[in-house]
Coordinates of C-alpha atoms in Angstrom, one line a residue:
M1137 CA 70.1 11.4 -8.1
N1138 CA 68.9 11.8 -11.7
A1139 CA 65.4 10.7 -12.8
E1140 CA 66.6 7.3 -14.0
E1141 CA 68.2 6.5 -10.6
S1142 CA 65.4 7.8 -8.4
S1143 CA 62.3 6.5 -10.2
K1144 CA 61.2 3.1 -8.9
I1145 CA 57.8 2.2 -10.4
A1146 CA 57.2 -1.5 -11.0
V1147 CA 54.5 -3.9 -12.4
V1148 CA 54.6 -7.4 -10.9
T1149 CA 52.4 -10.1 -12.4
G1150 CA 51.4 -13.1 -10.5
A1151 CA 51.8 -11.0 -7.4
G1152 CA 49.2 -12.8 -5.3
S1153 CA 51.3 -15.8 -4.2
G1154 CA 54.7 -17.5 -4.5
I1155 CA 57.6 -15.9 -6.2
G1156 CA 55.5 -12.9 -7.3
R1157 CA 54.4 -12.1 -3.8
A1158 CA 58.0 -12.5 -2.4
V1159 CA 59.4 -10.2 -5.1
A1160 CA 56.6 -7.7 -4.5
V1161 CA 57.3 -7.6 -0.8
E1162 CA 61.0 -7.2 -1.4
L1163 CA 60.5 -4.3 -3.7
L1164 CA 57.9 -2.6 -1.6
R1165 CA 60.2 -2.8 1.4
A1166 CA 63.0 -1.2 -0.7
G1167 CA 60.8 1.8 -1.5
W1168 CA 59.4 0.8 -4.9
S1169 CA 55.9 1.7 -5.9
L1170 CA 54.0 -1.3 -7.3
A1171 CA 51.1 -2.2 -9.5
L1172 CA 50.2 -5.7 -8.3
A1173 CA 48.6 -7.9 -11.0
G1174 CA 46.9 -11.3 -10.6
R1175 CA 43.6 -13.0 -11.5
R1176 CA 41.9 -12.2 -8.2
T1177 CA 42.0 -8.9 -6.2
E1178 CA 41.9 -10.5 -2.7
P1179 CA 45.3 -12.2 -2.8
L1180 CA 46.9 -9.0 -4.3
E1181 CA 45.5 -7.0 -1.4
E1182 CA 46.9 -9.6 1.0
T1183 CA 50.3 -9.1 -0.6
A1184 CA 50.0 -5.3 -0.2
A1185 CA 49.0 -5.7 3.4
L1186 CA 52.4 -7.4 4.2
V1187 CA 54.0 -4.0 3.6
P1188 CA 51.3 -1.5 4.8
E1189 CA 53.6 1.5 4.5
G1190 CA 54.3 0.7 0.8
A1191 CA 52.7 2.4 -2.2
S1192 CA 50.8 -0.1 -4.3
I1193 CA 47.6 -0.7 -6.3
A1194 CA 46.0 -4.1 -6.9
V1195 CA 44.7 -4.7 -10.5
A1196 CA 42.8 -7.9 -11.3
T1197 CA 44.4 -9.1 -14.5
D1198 CA 44.3 -12.1 -16.8
V1199 CA 47.6 -11.7 -18.6
A1200 CA 46.4 -13.7 -21.5
R1201 CA 43.7 -11.1 -22.4
P1202 CA 45.1 -8.0 -24.2
E1203 CA 42.4 -5.7 -22.8
H1204 CA 43.3 -6.7 -19.2
V1205 CA 47.0 -6.1 -19.8
D1206 CA 46.3 -2.6 -21.3
R1207 CA 44.1 -1.8 -18.3
L1208 CA 46.9 -2.9 -15.9
F1209 CA 49.5 -0.7 -17.5
D1210 CA 47.1 2.2 -17.9
A1211 CA 46.4 2.0 -14.1
A1212 CA 50.1 1.9 -13.3
V1213 CA 50.8 5.0 -15.3
E1214 CA 47.7 6.8 -14.1
R1215 CA 48.7 6.2 -10.5
F1216 CA 52.5 6.5 -10.5
G1217 CA 53.3 8.4 -13.8
R1218 CA 55.5 5.8 -15.5
V1219 CA 56.8 2.2 -15.5
D1220 CA 60.4 1.5 -14.7
L1221 CA 60.2 -2.2 -14.2
L1222 CA 58.1 -5.2 -15.3
F1223 CA 58.6 -8.4 -13.4
N1224 CA 57.0 -10.8 -15.9
N1225 CA 56.2 -13.6 -13.4
A1226 CA 52.6 -14.9 -14.0
G1227 CA 52.7 -18.5 -15.0
T1228 CA 51.3 -22.0 -14.5
F1229 CA 52.8 -25.5 -14.6
G1230 CA 49.6 -27.0 -15.9
P1231 CA 48.5 -30.6 -15.2
G1232 CA 51.5 -32.5 -13.7
G1233 CA 52.2 -36.2 -14.3
V1234 CA 50.4 -36.3 -17.6
A1235 CA 52.0 -38.2 -20.5
V1236 CA 52.3 -36.3 -23.8
E1237 CA 49.8 -38.5 -25.6
D1238 CA 47.2 -37.8 -22.8
L1239 CA 47.6 -34.1 -22.5
S1240 CA 44.5 -32.3 -23.7
Y1241 CA 44.7 -29.4 -26.1
D1242 CA 42.8 -27.2 -23.7
A1243 CA 45.4 -27.9 -21.0
W1244 CA 48.3 -27.2 -23.5
R1245 CA 46.6 -24.0 -24.7
H1246 CA 46.1 -22.7 -21.1
V1247 CA 49.8 -23.1 -20.3
V1248 CA 50.8 -21.4 -23.6
D1249 CA 48.3 -18.6 -23.1
T1250 CA 49.5 -17.9 -19.6
N1251 CA 53.3 -18.5 -19.8
L1252 CA 54.1 -17.3 -23.3
N1253 CA 51.3 -15.2 -24.7
G1254 CA 50.8 -13.5 -21.3
A1255 CA 54.5 -12.8 -21.0
F1256 CA 54.5 -11.3 -24.5
L1257 CA 51.5 -9.1 -24.0
C1258 CA 52.9 -7.7 -20.7
A1259 CA 56.3 -7.1 -22.2
Q1260 CA 54.7 -5.4 -25.3
A1261 CA 52.7 -3.1 -23.0
A1262 CA 55.7 -2.3 -20.9
Y1263 CA 57.9 -1.7 -23.9
R1264 CA 55.4 0.8 -25.4
R1265 CA 55.3 2.8 -22.3
M1266 CA 59.0 2.7 -21.6
K1267 CA 59.7 3.8 -25.2
E1268 CA 57.3 6.8 -24.9
Q1269 CA 58.0 8.0 -21.4
V1270 CA 60.4 10.7 -20.3
P1271 CA 63.1 9.9 -19.4
Q1272 CA 62.9 7.0 -21.8
G1273 CA 63.6 3.4 -20.9
G1274 CA 63.1 0.8 -18.2
R1275 CA 63.7 -2.8 -17.4
I1276 CA 61.9 -6.1 -18.0
I1277 CA 62.8 -9.2 -16.0
N1278 CA 61.2 -12.4 -17.3
N1279 CA 60.7 -15.3 -14.9
G1280 CA 62.0 -18.3 -16.8
S1281 CA 62.8 -21.6 -15.1
I1282 CA 65.3 -24.4 -14.8
S1283 CA 63.0 -25.9 -17.4
A1284 CA 64.2 -23.3 -19.9
H1285 CA 67.3 -25.4 -20.0
T1286 CA 66.4 -29.0 -18.9
P1287 CA 62.9 -30.5 -18.8
R1288 CA 61.4 -32.5 -16.1
P1289 CA 59.5 -35.7 -17.1
Q1290 CA 55.9 -35.2 -18.2
S1291 CA 56.1 -31.4 -18.5
V1292 CA 55.9 -30.8 -22.2
A1293 CA 53.7 -27.7 -22.1
Y1294 CA 55.6 -26.0 -19.3
T1295 CA 59.0 -26.8 -20.7
A1296 CA 58.1 -25.6 -24.3
T1297 CA 56.8 -22.3 -23.0
K1298 CA 59.9 -21.7 -20.8
H1299 CA 62.2 -22.4 -23.8
A1300 CA 60.2 -20.0 -25.8
L1301 CA 60.5 -17.4 -23.1
T1302 CA 64.2 -17.4 -23.5
G1303 CA 63.8 -16.5 -27.1
L1304 CA 61.4 -13.8 -26.1
T1305 CA 63.9 -12.4 -23.7
K1306 CA 66.7 -12.3 -26.2
S1307 CA 64.6 -10.6 -28.9
L1308 CA 63.2 -8.0 -26.5
S1309 CA 66.7 -7.4 -25.2
L1310 CA 68.0 -6.7 -28.7
D1311 CA 65.0 -4.6 -29.8
G1312 CA 65.1 -2.6 -26.6
R1313 CA 68.7 -1.3 -26.9
P1314 CA 67.9 1.9 -28.9
Y1315 CA 65.4 2.9 -26.2
S1316 CA 67.3 2.1 -23.0
I1317 CA 65.1 -0.8 -22.3
A1318 CA 67.1 -3.6 -20.6
V1319 CA 65.6 -7.1 -20.7
G1320 CA 66.9 -10.1 -18.7
Q1321 CA 65.7 -13.4 -17.4
I1322 CA 65.9 -15.2 -14.1
D1323 CA 65.7 -19.0 -14.2
I1324 CA 64.6 -20.4 -10.8
G1325 CA 64.9 -24.0 -9.4
N1326 CA 63.0 -25.2 -6.4
A1327 CA 62.1 -22.0 -4.6
A1328 CA 59.9 -23.0 -1.7
T1329 CA 56.3 -22.0 -2.7
D1330 CA 53.0 -23.8 -2.8
M1331 CA 53.8 -24.6 -6.5
T1332 CA 56.9 -26.5 -5.4
A1333 CA 55.7 -28.1 -2.2
R1334 CA 55.6 -31.5 -3.8
M1335 CA 59.3 -31.4 -4.5
E1336 CA 60.1 -32.0 -0.8
T1337 CA 57.9 -35.1 -0.7
G1338 CA 59.0 -36.6 -4.0
A1339 CA 59.4 -35.5 -7.6
L1340 CA 59.7 -37.8 -10.6
Q1341 CA 63.3 -38.0 -11.9
A1342 CA 64.5 -38.7 -15.4
N1343 CA 65.3 -42.4 -14.5
G1344 CA 61.7 -43.0 -13.3
V1345 CA 62.4 -42.8 -9.6
V1346 CA 60.5 -40.5 -7.3
T1347 CA 62.9 -38.7 -5.1
P1348 CA 62.5 -35.8 -2.6
E1349 CA 64.4 -32.7 -3.7
P1350 CA 65.8 -29.8 -1.6
V1351 CA 64.2 -26.4 -1.9
M1352 CA 65.5 -22.9 -1.1
D1353 CA 63.9 -19.9 0.6
V1354 CA 61.9 -17.8 -1.9
A1355 CA 63.3 -14.7 -0.3
D1356 CA 66.6 -15.5 -1.8
V1357 CA 65.0 -15.3 -5.3
A1358 CA 63.4 -12.0 -4.4
R1359 CA 66.7 -10.5 -3.4
T1360 CA 68.2 -11.6 -6.7
V1361 CA 65.4 -10.0 -8.6
R1362 CA 65.8 -6.8 -6.7
H1363 CA 69.5 -6.7 -7.5
M1364 CA 68.7 -7.1 -11.2
A1365 CA 66.0 -4.5 -11.0
E1366 CA 68.2 -1.8 -9.3
L1367 CA 71.1 -1.9 -11.7
P1368 CA 71.5 1.3 -13.8
L1369 CA 70.1 0.8 -17.3
G1370 CA 73.6 0.8 -18.7
A1371 CA 74.1 -2.6 -17.0
N1372 CA 72.0 -5.8 -17.4
V1373 CA 71.9 -9.3 -16.0
Q1374 CA 71.0 -11.1 -19.2
F1375 CA 70.4 -14.5 -17.6
A1376 CA 70.6 -15.5 -13.9
T1377 CA 70.1 -19.0 -12.6
V1378 CA 69.1 -19.3 -8.9
L1379 CA 68.5 -22.7 -7.5
A1380 CA 68.6 -24.9 -4.4
T1381 CA 72.2 -25.8 -4.2
A1382 CA 71.7 -29.6 -4.0
M1383 CA 68.8 -30.0 -6.3
P1384 CA 69.3 -32.6 -9.1
Y1385 CA 70.0 -30.3 -12.0
V1386 CA 73.7 -30.3 -12.7
G1387 CA 74.8 -33.8 -13.6
R1388 CA 73.4 -36.8 -15.4
G1389 CA 69.8 -37.9 -14.7

């Protein structure tokens, strides 16, 4: 194998729970070395403990703070020597069930800071290191959402940031071409995590009815991310949509 094929160093944000934890476990089991990022160290250490034979470090990180993001990537490079993959996963839905006119600016700002500003800061930090390292290049996978295409009722902040994330993905993908930096996005619908637990009991639909929705195993998402991550840098999944087969997404609401 050449250096590009054999080097498997990743940064996973939001790695302490949900999709981030599932992806981190999948990558660790596949032999990747990981820098696990999240607001609190304890959940990150719990993620690492699920694959005790894996190589990982836990770095407490608020992705909305530039100094935290720099510290995260410095720690990854110091420990593992380079960064081959960023799974840009940290995010928040924000307050659910709040009408546009009642959404506070602080709540809006928190969602934007985490989902969009945090994604930009992590991508920027990864880009800088991928451009400078030898061999040059790497991959960034942004965690979008079905909401990057179609909003749910009363989700203006979340939906706006996920639409913006699609623009971020496209721009990063274009700007990364000269440096062998591949950038793609995975849009996920109803993976079974704590964040989506309410879907099975009932979610507000576009017609105003509250209806239970099917969910899928989060491990299926993790396997998809791993497939995207392990492609050679000459190939890229620009956008992937992975969703529970019977969720109310395709069709008229």
